[in-house]
Short mmCIF file of C-alpha atoms in Angstrom, two decimals:
data_model
loop_
_atom_site.label_atom_id
_atom_site.label_comp_id
_atom_site.label_asym_id
_atom_site.label_seq_id
_atom_site.Cartn_x
_atom_site.Cartn_y
_atom_site.Cartn_z
CA MET Y 930 -3.23 -10.96 -18.09
CA ILE Y 931 -3.53 -7.61 -16.41
CA LEU Y 932 -6.77 -5.85 -15.49
CA VAL Y 933 -5.89 -2.00 -14.94
CA ALA Y 934 -8.95 -0.29 -13.30
CA GLY Y 935 -8.67 3.13 -12.89
CA SER Y 936 -8.60 7.14 -14.35
CA ALA Y 937 -8.48 8.21 -18.04
CA ASN Y 938 -8.09 12.09 -18.56
CA LEU Y 939 -7.15 14.06 -21.39
CA ASP Y 940 -4.09 16.25 -20.54
CA PHE Y 941 -3.75 19.95 -21.74
CA VAL Y 942 -0.12 20.06 -21.62
CA VAL Y 943 1.74 23.71 -21.47
CA GLN Y 944 5.60 24.48 -21.86
CA ALA Y 945 6.89 27.27 -19.77
CA SER Y 946 10.17 28.28 -18.50
CA HIS Y 947 9.35 27.43 -14.70
CA ILE Y 948 6.23 26.45 -12.68
CA PRO Y 949 4.03 29.62 -11.53
CA ALA Y 950 4.23 30.46 -7.55
CA PRO Y 951 1.37 31.07 -6.27
CA GLY Y 952 -0.40 33.96 -7.66
CA GLU Y 953 2.32 34.08 -10.41
CA THR Y 954 1.58 34.46 -14.25
CA VAL Y 955 3.68 32.83 -16.65
CA LEU Y 956 4.06 33.11 -19.98
CA GLY Y 957 3.99 29.66 -21.60
CA ARG Y 958 4.95 28.50 -24.87
CA GLU Y 959 3.86 25.21 -26.82
CA PHE Y 960 0.39 23.84 -25.95
CA LYS Y 961 -0.67 20.29 -26.77
CA THR Y 962 -3.60 18.09 -25.57
CA TYR Y 963 -2.35 14.19 -24.97
CA PRO Y 964 -4.32 11.39 -23.66
CA GLY Y 965 -3.39 10.42 -20.14
CA GLY Y 966 -4.73 9.83 -16.86
CA LYS Y 967 -2.77 7.46 -14.03
CA GLY Y 968 -5.03 4.46 -15.07
CA ALA Y 969 -5.11 4.68 -18.71
CA ASN Y 970 -1.03 5.59 -18.55
CA GLN Y 971 -0.35 2.47 -17.00
CA ALA Y 972 -2.55 0.26 -19.15
CA ILE Y 973 -0.57 1.37 -21.95
CA ALA Y 974 2.49 0.84 -20.31
CA CYS Y 975 1.60 -2.67 -19.29
CA ALA Y 976 0.79 -3.58 -22.96
CA ARG Y 977 2.97 -1.49 -25.06
CA ALA Y 978 6.66 -0.98 -23.06
CA GLY Y 979 5.94 -4.57 -20.80
CA ARG Y 980 3.96 -6.38 -23.65
CA ALA Y 981 1.49 -7.85 -21.25
CA ALA Y 982 -2.11 -8.96 -22.45
CA THR Y 983 -3.58 -5.92 -21.08
CA GLN Y 984 -7.71 -5.04 -20.13
CA MET Y 985 -8.63 -1.56 -18.51
CA LEU Y 986 -12.03 -0.53 -16.69
CA LEU Y 987 -12.62 3.11 -16.97
CA ALA Y 988 -15.29 5.72 -17.19
CA LEU Y 989 -15.40 8.50 -19.87
CA GLY Y 990 -18.25 11.26 -20.39
CA ASN Y 991 -20.12 11.29 -23.75
CA ASP Y 992 -17.84 14.12 -25.11
CA PRO Y 993 -15.03 14.73 -27.58
CA PHE Y 994 -12.45 14.30 -25.06
CA SER Y 995 -13.39 10.54 -24.55
CA LYS Y 996 -11.93 9.70 -28.19
CA PRO Y 997 -8.54 10.50 -28.29
CA ILE Y 998 -8.36 8.20 -24.99
CA GLU Y 999 -9.77 5.40 -26.49
CA ALA Y 1000 -8.20 5.57 -29.68
CA SER Y 1001 -4.61 5.56 -27.76
CA LEU Y 1002 -5.24 2.71 -25.41
CA LEU Y 1003 -7.22 0.77 -28.89
CA ALA Y 1004 -3.97 1.34 -30.69
CA ALA Y 1005 -1.70 0.19 -27.56
CA GLY Y 1006 -3.85 -3.12 -27.78
CA VAL Y 1007 -5.58 -2.53 -24.44
CA GLN Y 1008 -9.23 -4.44 -24.44
CA MET Y 1009 -11.55 -2.01 -22.93
CA HIS Y 1010 -14.38 -2.06 -20.45
CA VAL Y 1011 -16.18 1.65 -20.55
CA VAL Y 1012 -18.55 3.08 -18.41
CA ARG Y 1013 -20.20 5.65 -20.15
CA VAL Y 1014 -21.21 8.61 -18.14
CA GLU Y 1015 -23.66 11.17 -19.54
CA ASP Y 1016 -23.94 13.66 -16.75
CA GLN Y 1017 -20.06 13.64 -16.19
CA PRO Y 1018 -17.32 14.92 -18.44
CA THR Y 1019 -14.46 13.24 -19.12
CA GLY Y 1020 -11.53 13.50 -16.93
CA THR Y 1021 -9.15 16.25 -17.65
CA ALA Y 1022 -5.63 17.23 -16.44
CA PHE Y 1023 -4.11 20.64 -16.83
CA ILE Y 1024 -0.37 20.33 -16.75
CA CYS Y 1025 2.84 22.82 -16.74
CA VAL Y 1026 5.76 21.39 -17.85
CA SER Y 1027 8.94 23.72 -16.78
CA ASP Y 1028 12.24 23.78 -18.86
CA ASP Y 1029 13.89 21.46 -16.29
CA ALA Y 1030 11.23 18.88 -16.90
CA GLU Y 1031 9.03 19.37 -13.73
CA ASN Y 1032 5.54 19.48 -13.90
CA ALA Y 1033 2.77 20.88 -11.38
CA ILE Y 1034 -1.01 18.79 -12.24
CA THR Y 1035 -4.28 19.45 -11.56
CA VAL Y 1036 -7.03 17.30 -12.07
CA ALA Y 1037 -10.68 17.58 -12.77
CA PRO Y 1038 -11.72 13.93 -12.46
CA GLY Y 1039 -15.23 14.30 -14.24
CA ALA Y 1040 -16.46 10.81 -15.33
CA ASN Y 1041 -13.52 8.61 -13.01
CA ASN Y 1042 -15.67 9.53 -9.93
CA GLU Y 1043 -18.46 7.43 -10.82
CA LEU Y 1044 -16.79 4.46 -11.20
CA ARG Y 1045 -18.72 1.90 -8.80
CA ALA Y 1046 -17.93 -1.85 -7.22
CA GLN Y 1047 -20.60 -3.20 -9.64
CA HIS Y 1048 -18.59 -2.06 -12.54
CA LEU Y 1049 -15.72 -4.46 -12.16
CA PRO Y 1050 -15.95 -6.94 -15.33
CA ALA Y 1051 -15.22 -10.53 -14.30
CA LEU Y 1052 -11.45 -11.47 -13.53
CA ASP Y 1053 -11.16 -14.89 -15.35
CA GLY Y 1054 -7.74 -15.39 -16.26
CA CYS Y 1055 -6.72 -12.10 -14.80
CA ASN Y 1056 -3.22 -12.71 -12.67
CA TYR Y 1057 -3.02 -8.69 -11.45
CA LEU Y 1058 -5.30 -6.08 -10.65
CA LEU Y 1059 -3.51 -2.62 -10.74
CA LEU Y 1060 -4.94 0.23 -8.91
CA GLN Y 1061 -4.40 3.73 -8.07
CA LEU Y 1062 -6.13 6.54 -6.31
CA GLU Y 1063 -7.81 9.22 -8.82
CA THR Y 1064 -11.29 7.29 -8.50
CA PRO Y 1065 -13.03 6.94 -5.07
CA VAL Y 1066 -11.17 4.85 -2.63
CA GLU Y 1067 -14.35 3.23 -1.64
CA THR Y 1068 -14.31 1.75 -4.94
CA VAL Y 1069 -10.85 1.08 -5.24
CA ILE Y 1070 -11.52 -1.04 -1.82
CA ALA Y 1071 -14.32 -2.96 -3.85
CA TYR Y 1072 -12.46 -3.78 -6.39
CA ALA Y 1073 -9.21 -4.92 -4.16
CA ARG Y 1074 -11.41 -7.19 -1.88
CA GLN Y 1075 -13.18 -8.49 -4.99
CA ALA Y 1076 -9.68 -9.67 -6.53
CA ARG Y 1077 -8.29 -11.22 -3.20
CA THR Y 1078 -11.65 -13.40 -2.98
CA LEU Y 1079 -10.31 -14.65 -6.38
CA GLY Y 1080 -7.15 -14.72 -5.97
CA VAL Y 1081 -5.85 -12.35 -8.23
CA ARG Y 1082 -2.65 -10.45 -7.05
CA VAL Y 1083 -3.61 -6.59 -5.90
CA VAL Y 1084 -0.89 -3.91 -6.89
CA LEU Y 1085 -1.68 -0.26 -5.68
CA ASN Y 1086 0.13 2.80 -6.92
CA ALA Y 1087 -0.89 5.22 -4.00
CA ALA Y 1088 -1.27 8.47 -6.15
CA PRO Y 1089 -2.16 11.13 -5.68
CA ALA Y 1090 -1.03 10.61 -2.06
CA ARG Y 1091 -3.70 9.79 0.87
CA ALA Y 1092 -3.76 7.98 3.97
CA LEU Y 1093 -4.95 4.73 3.60
CA PRO Y 1094 -7.29 2.65 5.12
CA ASP Y 1095 -6.15 -0.67 6.93
CA GLU Y 1096 -8.99 -2.26 5.28
CA LEU Y 1097 -7.28 -1.45 2.02
CA LEU Y 1098 -4.01 -2.03 3.03
CA GLU Y 1099 -4.63 -5.82 4.14
CA LEU Y 1100 -5.97 -6.37 0.73
CA LEU Y 1101 -2.65 -5.55 -1.15
CA ASP Y 1102 0.14 -7.67 -2.41
CA VAL Y 1103 2.00 -4.80 -3.84
CA LEU Y 1104 2.03 -1.33 -2.64
CA VAL Y 1105 4.14 1.30 -5.14
CA VAL Y 1106 4.71 4.96 -4.32
CA ASN Y 1107 7.32 7.56 -4.59
CA LYS Y 1108 9.54 8.74 -1.72
CA GLY Y 1109 6.55 11.53 -0.68
CA GLU Y 1110 3.69 9.24 -1.21
CA LEU Y 1111 5.74 6.97 1.50
CA ALA Y 1112 5.57 9.59 4.08
CA THR Y 1113 1.93 10.27 3.51
CA VAL Y 1114 0.89 6.58 3.86
CA ALA Y 1115 3.11 5.67 6.76
CA ALA Y 1116 2.27 8.24 8.55
CA HIS Y 1117 5.91 9.21 9.31
CA GLN Y 1118 8.74 11.86 8.42
CA GLY Y 1119 11.65 9.43 9.05
CA SER Y 1120 14.10 7.52 6.55
CA ILE Y 1121 12.63 5.37 3.71
CA GLU Y 1122 13.39 2.13 5.87
CA GLN Y 1123 11.62 3.31 9.07
CA CYS Y 1124 8.52 4.38 6.96
CA MET Y 1125 8.21 0.88 5.28
CA GLN Y 1126 8.45 -0.43 8.25
CA ARG Y 1127 5.07 1.06 9.47
CA ILE Y 1128 3.49 -0.22 6.49
CA ASP Y 1129 2.31 -3.74 6.74
CA VAL Y 1130 2.13 -5.03 3.21
CA PRO Y 1131 4.00 -7.93 2.00
CA CYS Y 1132 6.04 -5.91 -0.83
CA ILE Y 1133 6.51 -2.31 -1.04
CA VAL Y 1134 8.18 -0.84 -3.97
CA VAL Y 1135 9.57 3.17 -3.59
CA THR Y 1136 10.65 4.93 -6.68
CA LEU Y 1137 13.30 7.44 -5.92
CA GLY Y 1138 13.70 9.77 -8.88
CA ASP Y 1139 17.48 10.40 -10.13
CA ARG Y 1140 18.26 7.51 -7.11
CA GLY Y 1141 16.50 4.69 -8.92
CA CYS Y 1142 14.13 2.67 -6.51
CA CYS Y 1143 14.04 0.05 -3.95
CA ALA Y 1144 11.47 -2.56 -2.76
CA ARG Y 1145 11.05 -4.60 0.63
CA VAL Y 1146 10.31 -8.02 -0.12
CA GLU Y 1147 9.07 -10.09 2.84
CA GLY Y 1148 11.30 -8.11 4.61
CA GLU Y 1149 14.46 -8.27 2.13
CA LEU Y 1150 15.59 -4.66 0.83
CA ILE Y 1151 16.16 -4.84 -2.69
CA MET Y 1152 18.09 -1.99 -4.54
CA GLN Y 1153 17.94 -0.56 -8.12
CA ASP Y 1154 20.39 2.33 -9.67
CA ALA Y 1155 18.90 4.97 -11.96
CA PHE Y 1156 19.40 4.84 -15.59
CA ALA Y 1157 21.29 8.11 -16.61
CA VAL Y 1158 19.16 10.29 -19.22
CA MET Y 1159 18.20 13.93 -20.36
CA PRO Y 1160 14.93 14.32 -19.07
CA VAL Y 1161 12.39 16.99 -20.98
CA ASP Y 1162 9.23 15.51 -19.48
CA THR Y 1163 8.86 13.49 -16.22
CA THR Y 1164 4.76 13.16 -16.62
CA ALA Y 1165 4.18 10.05 -17.16
CA ALA Y 1166 7.62 8.46 -15.55
CA GLY Y 1167 5.90 7.14 -12.66
CA ASP Y 1168 2.88 5.41 -14.66
CA THR Y 1169 5.26 3.77 -16.72
CA PHE Y 1170 7.26 2.45 -14.29
CA CYS Y 1171 4.14 0.83 -12.74
CA GLY Y 1172 3.15 -0.70 -15.78
CA VAL Y 1173 6.07 -2.01 -16.76
CA LEU Y 1174 6.77 -3.49 -12.84
CA VAL Y 1175 3.66 -5.19 -12.91
CA ALA Y 1176 3.74 -6.44 -16.59
CA ALA Y 1177 7.23 -8.26 -15.87
CA LEU Y 1178 5.65 -9.94 -12.67
CA ASP Y 1179 3.09 -11.15 -14.74
CA ARG Y 1180 5.63 -12.26 -16.76
CA GLY Y 1181 7.55 -14.51 -13.83
CA LEU Y 1182 10.62 -12.04 -13.31
CA GLY Y 1183 11.52 -11.83 -9.68
CA MET Y 1184 11.22 -8.38 -8.00
CA ALA Y 1185 14.96 -7.19 -8.79
CA GLN Y 1186 14.57 -7.74 -12.58
CA ALA Y 1187 11.35 -6.21 -12.55
CA LEU Y 1188 12.81 -3.04 -10.99
CA ARG Y 1189 14.97 -3.32 -13.71
CA TRP Y 1190 12.62 -3.38 -16.31
CA ALA Y 1191 10.48 -0.75 -14.56
CA ASN Y 1192 13.06 1.67 -13.86
CA ALA Y 1193 14.64 1.18 -17.43
CA ALA Y 1194 11.27 1.82 -18.97
CA GLY Y 1195 10.65 5.28 -16.58
CA ALA Y 1196 13.86 6.74 -17.37
CA LEU Y 1197 13.00 6.36 -20.92
CA ALA Y 1198 9.54 7.86 -20.63
CA CYS Y 1199 11.23 11.30 -19.19
CA THR Y 1200 12.94 11.56 -22.68
CA LYS Y 1201 9.75 12.50 -24.53
CA HIS Y 1202 6.97 15.12 -24.09
CA GLY Y 1203 3.52 13.90 -23.33
CA ALA Y 1204 1.84 10.75 -20.80
CA GLN Y 1205 0.92 8.03 -23.39
CA SER Y 1206 3.18 9.54 -26.00
CA SER Y 1207 6.48 9.04 -23.86
CA ILE Y 1208 5.85 5.41 -23.21
CA PRO Y 1209 8.49 3.35 -24.79
CA THR Y 1210 7.46 0.22 -26.78
CA HIS Y 1211 8.99 -3.10 -25.72
CA ALA Y 1212 11.58 -3.04 -28.40
CA GLU Y 1213 12.96 0.27 -27.53
CA LEU Y 1214 13.04 -1.06 -23.76
CA LEU Y 1215 14.58 -4.11 -24.70
CA GLU Y 1216 17.59 -2.16 -27.01
CA PHE Y 1217 17.81 0.20 -23.88
CA LEU Y 1218 18.26 -2.64 -21.12
CA SER Y 1219 20.70 -4.18 -23.66
CA GLN Y 1220 22.80 -0.83 -23.66
CA HIS Y 1221 22.81 -0.65 -20.26
CA PRO Y 1222 23.94 -4.22 -19.14
CA CYS Y 1223 23.87 -5.52 -15.10
CA PRO Y 1224 26.99 -4.21 -13.59
CA ASN Y 1225 27.25 -8.07 -12.58
CA SER Y 1226 26.17 -9.59 -15.73
#
């Protein structure tokens, strides 16, 4: 079983020809709202695409924005532990998606900022705790410390990027970052391998967009090529990757195979609009993998 502890937002998404530059106004086109938030996206990826038993700890306001988030998690089969915050709104994210599938995101955390150490549910039967950085870092550290005490493996997706205190890094089993986040955590602008060497975590996974992904596991480097797809919206690709990676590891797959599953799921998420609406089902993931066999298989 996997517990995801983290953020949940309602996403306000507008399509536009390009992402506005500072001071620029761009006339957008389609506008929709979608359930999102890095934590909730990753929980749904664990449950829907990874078909793992998944629970989520999240904080929501007492407002209408919370309803579609809860409905989306419930539909995916995620068991929720909801902290209801009366004096803060549900988190929101404002997203511009360009015609070339890039995005710019501004998050108003709202209730997400109210998650505290005492809110962590019992970890009985839990194999993995999956965390992100859209909630207070002090809370993330407290959750990681409690999981480590109980022998639960701790996975952190260090996004949004920020420097991480040593006390948090020491509690991690797996760190997942993209290339930019890797440089921030490592406080170094060198090569990917050089940045990895500066971070003392047993396993570091780095997503590289159209170059695929790689991992350093106890000093061994594992590479996974990208899957070729026609992207329309990359908003939830990274979250889908994280959720499916942890679901694959929880299933007992080795890191090489887990990277393959995660990269395929992230690629599929790029082919649909929205965050949670773009996350593939487990059947869709298996079908995609069957159409893209390993070169050596």
